PDB file of C-alpha atoms in Angstrom:
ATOM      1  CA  UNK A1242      40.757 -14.992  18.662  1.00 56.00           C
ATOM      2  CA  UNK A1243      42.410 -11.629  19.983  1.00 64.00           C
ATOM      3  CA  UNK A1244      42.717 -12.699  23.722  1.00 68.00           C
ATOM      4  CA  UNK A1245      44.238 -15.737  22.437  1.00 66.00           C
ATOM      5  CA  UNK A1246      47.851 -16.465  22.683  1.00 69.00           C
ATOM      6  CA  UNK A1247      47.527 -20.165  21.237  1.00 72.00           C
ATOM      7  CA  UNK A1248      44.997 -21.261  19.145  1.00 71.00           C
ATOM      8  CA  UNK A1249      44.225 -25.458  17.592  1.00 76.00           C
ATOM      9  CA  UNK A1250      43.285 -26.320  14.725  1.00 77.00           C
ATOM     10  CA  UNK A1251      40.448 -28.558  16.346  1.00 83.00           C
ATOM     11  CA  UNK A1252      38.618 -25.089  17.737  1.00 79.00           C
ATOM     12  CA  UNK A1253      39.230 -23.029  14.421  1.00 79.00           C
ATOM     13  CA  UNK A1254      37.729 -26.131  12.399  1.00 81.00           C
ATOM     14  CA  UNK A1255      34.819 -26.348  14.622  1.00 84.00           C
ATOM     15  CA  UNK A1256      33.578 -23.011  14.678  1.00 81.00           C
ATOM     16  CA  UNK A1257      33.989 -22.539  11.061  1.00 81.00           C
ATOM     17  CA  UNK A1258      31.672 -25.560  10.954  1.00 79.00           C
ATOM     18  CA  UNK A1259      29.228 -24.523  13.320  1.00 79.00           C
ATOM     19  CA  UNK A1260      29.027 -21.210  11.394  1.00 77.00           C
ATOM     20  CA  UNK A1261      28.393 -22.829   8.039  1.00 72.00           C
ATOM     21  CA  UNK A1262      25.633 -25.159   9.638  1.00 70.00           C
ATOM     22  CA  UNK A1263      24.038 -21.712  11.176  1.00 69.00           C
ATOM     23  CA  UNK A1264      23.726 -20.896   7.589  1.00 65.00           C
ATOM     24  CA  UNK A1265      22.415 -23.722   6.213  1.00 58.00           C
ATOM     25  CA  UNK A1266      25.567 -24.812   4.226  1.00 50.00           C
ATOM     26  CA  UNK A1267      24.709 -27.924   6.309  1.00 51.00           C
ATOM     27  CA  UNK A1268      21.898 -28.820   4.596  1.00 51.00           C
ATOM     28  CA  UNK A1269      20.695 -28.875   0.811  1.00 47.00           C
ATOM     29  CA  UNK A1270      17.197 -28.012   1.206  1.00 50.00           C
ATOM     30  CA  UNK A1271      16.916 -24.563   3.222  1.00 56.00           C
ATOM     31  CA  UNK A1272      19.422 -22.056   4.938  1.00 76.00           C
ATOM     32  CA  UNK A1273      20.664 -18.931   3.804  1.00 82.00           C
ATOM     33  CA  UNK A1274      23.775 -20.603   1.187  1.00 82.00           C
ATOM     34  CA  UNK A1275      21.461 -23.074  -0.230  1.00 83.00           C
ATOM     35  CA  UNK A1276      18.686 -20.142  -0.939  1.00 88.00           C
ATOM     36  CA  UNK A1277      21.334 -17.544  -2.236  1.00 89.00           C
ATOM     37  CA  UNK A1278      23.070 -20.434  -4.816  1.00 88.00           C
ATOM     38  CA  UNK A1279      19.594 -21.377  -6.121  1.00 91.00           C
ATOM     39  CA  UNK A1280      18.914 -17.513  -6.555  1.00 93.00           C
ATOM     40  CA  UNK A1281      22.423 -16.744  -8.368  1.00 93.00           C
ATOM     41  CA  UNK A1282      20.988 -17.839 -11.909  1.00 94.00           C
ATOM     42  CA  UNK A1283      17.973 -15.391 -11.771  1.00 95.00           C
ATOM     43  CA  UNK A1284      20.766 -12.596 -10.940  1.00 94.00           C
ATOM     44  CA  UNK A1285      22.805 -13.772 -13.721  1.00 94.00           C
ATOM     45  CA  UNK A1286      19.989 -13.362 -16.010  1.00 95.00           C
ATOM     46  CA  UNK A1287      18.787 -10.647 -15.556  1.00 95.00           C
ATOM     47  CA  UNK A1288      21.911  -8.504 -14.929  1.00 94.00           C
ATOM     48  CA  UNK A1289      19.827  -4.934 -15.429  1.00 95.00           C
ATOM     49  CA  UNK A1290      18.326  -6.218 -11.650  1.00 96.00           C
ATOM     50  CA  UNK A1291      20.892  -4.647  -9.195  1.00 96.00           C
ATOM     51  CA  UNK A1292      20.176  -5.995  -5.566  1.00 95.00           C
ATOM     52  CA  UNK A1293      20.579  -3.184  -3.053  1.00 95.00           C
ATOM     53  CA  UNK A1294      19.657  -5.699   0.315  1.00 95.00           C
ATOM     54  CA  UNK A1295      19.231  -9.113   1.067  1.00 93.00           C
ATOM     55  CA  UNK A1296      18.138 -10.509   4.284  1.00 93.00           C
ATOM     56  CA  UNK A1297      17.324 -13.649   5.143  1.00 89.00           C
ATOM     57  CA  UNK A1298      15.096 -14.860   7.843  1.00 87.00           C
ATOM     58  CA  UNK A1299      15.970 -18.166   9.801  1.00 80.00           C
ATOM     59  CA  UNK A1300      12.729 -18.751  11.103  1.00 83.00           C
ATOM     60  CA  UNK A1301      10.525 -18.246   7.804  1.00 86.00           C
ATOM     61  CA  UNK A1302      13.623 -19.819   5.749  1.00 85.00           C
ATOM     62  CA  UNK A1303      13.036 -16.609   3.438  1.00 91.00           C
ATOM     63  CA  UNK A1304      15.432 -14.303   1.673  1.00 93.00           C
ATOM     64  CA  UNK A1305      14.186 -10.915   1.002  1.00 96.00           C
ATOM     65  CA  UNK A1306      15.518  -8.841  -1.238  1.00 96.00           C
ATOM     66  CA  UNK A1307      15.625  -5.138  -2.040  1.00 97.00           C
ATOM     67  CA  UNK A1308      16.702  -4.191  -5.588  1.00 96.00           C
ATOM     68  CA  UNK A1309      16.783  -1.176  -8.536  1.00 96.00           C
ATOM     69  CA  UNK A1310      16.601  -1.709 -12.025  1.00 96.00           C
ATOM     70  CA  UNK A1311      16.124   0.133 -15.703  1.00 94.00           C
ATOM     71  CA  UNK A1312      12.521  -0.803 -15.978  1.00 94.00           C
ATOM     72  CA  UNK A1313       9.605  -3.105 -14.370  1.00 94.00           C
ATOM     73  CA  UNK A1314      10.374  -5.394 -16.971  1.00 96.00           C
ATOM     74  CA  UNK A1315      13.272  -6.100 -15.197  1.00 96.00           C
ATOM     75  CA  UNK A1316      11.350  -7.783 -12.226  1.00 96.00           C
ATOM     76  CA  UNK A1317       9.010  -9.659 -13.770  1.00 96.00           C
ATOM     77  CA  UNK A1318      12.281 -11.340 -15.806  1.00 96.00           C
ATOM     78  CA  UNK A1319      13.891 -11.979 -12.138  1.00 96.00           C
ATOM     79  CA  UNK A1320      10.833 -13.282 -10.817  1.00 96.00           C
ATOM     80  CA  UNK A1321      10.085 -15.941 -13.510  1.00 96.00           C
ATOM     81  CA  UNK A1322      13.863 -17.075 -13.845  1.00 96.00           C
ATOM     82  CA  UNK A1323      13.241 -17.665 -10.006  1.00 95.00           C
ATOM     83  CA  UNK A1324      10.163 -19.660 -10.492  1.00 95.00           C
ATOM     84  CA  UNK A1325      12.552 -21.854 -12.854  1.00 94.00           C
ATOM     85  CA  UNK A1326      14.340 -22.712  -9.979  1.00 92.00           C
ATOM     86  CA  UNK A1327      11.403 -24.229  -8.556  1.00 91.00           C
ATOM     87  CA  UNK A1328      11.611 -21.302  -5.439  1.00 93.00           C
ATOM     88  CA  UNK A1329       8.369 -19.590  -4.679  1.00 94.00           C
ATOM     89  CA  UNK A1330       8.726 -16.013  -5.059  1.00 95.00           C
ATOM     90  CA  UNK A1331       6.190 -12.629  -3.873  1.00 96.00           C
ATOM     91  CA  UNK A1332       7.366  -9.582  -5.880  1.00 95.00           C
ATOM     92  CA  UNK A1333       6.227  -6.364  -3.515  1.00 94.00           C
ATOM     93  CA  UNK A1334       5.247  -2.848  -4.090  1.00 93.00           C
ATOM     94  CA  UNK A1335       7.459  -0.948  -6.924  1.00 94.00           C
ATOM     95  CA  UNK A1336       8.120   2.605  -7.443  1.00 94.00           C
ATOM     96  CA  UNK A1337       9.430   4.608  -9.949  1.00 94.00           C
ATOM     97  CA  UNK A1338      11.871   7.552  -9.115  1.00 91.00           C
ATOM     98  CA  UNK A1339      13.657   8.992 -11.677  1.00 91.00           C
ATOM     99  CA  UNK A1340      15.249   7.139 -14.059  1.00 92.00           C
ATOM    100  CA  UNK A1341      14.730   4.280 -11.313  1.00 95.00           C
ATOM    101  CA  UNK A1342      12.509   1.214 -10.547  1.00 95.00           C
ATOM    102  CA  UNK A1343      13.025   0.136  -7.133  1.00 96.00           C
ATOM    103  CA  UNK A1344      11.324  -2.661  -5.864  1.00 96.00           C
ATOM    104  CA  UNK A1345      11.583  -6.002  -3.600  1.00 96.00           C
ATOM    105  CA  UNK A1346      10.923  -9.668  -3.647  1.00 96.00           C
ATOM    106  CA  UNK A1347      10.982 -12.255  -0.716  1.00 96.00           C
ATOM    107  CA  UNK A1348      11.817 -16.137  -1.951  1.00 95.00           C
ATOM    108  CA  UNK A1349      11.232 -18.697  -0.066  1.00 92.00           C
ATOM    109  CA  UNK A1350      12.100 -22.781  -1.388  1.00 82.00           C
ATOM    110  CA  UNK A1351       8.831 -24.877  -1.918  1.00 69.00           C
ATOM    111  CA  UNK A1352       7.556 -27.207   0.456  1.00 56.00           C
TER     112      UNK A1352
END
């Protein structure tokens, strides 16, 4: 609030909430918080996965997510400890530079 001199509580406390809702900590079954917690096990799981990106679209209620990792069994581990948590997941193209898999997913929850 830099042109601000005064500031309530009230405002602070309802934009904070507004911004949560816009990211879905409003609601248990979709938005970006809700996606990302249900994701956090796969990422603890398989900690050779190293996200680079992750975007998530609104609309599609998608997160995508661009990541490196040792080897491609690396993404096939992520993807099925995301399937456990009942998300559906698309693994997309991989390539191999280097030392270096890099590759991407895009999660969405199931219907």
């Amino acid at each position: 609030f830099p042109k601000t001199k005064r500031v309530r509580l009230a405002t602070i406390m309802s934009q904070i909430k507004q911004k949560l809702f816009q990211l879905g900590a409003g609601n248990d079954s979709a938005g970006f918080l809700a996606l990302l917690d249900k994701v956090r096990p796969a990422f603890s799981s398989v900690p050779a996965l190293k996200p680079n990106s992750l975007k998530f679209d609104a609309k599609r209620n998608e997160l995508r997510i661009q990541a490196n990792a040792n080897n491609y069994q690396a993404f096939e581990q992520f993807k099925n400890a995301v399937e456990k948590q009942k998300l559906t997941v698309k693994q997309g193209a991989q390539n191999t530079q280097g030392d270096i898999v890099s590759g991407s997913f895009v999660i969405r929850g199931r219907s």
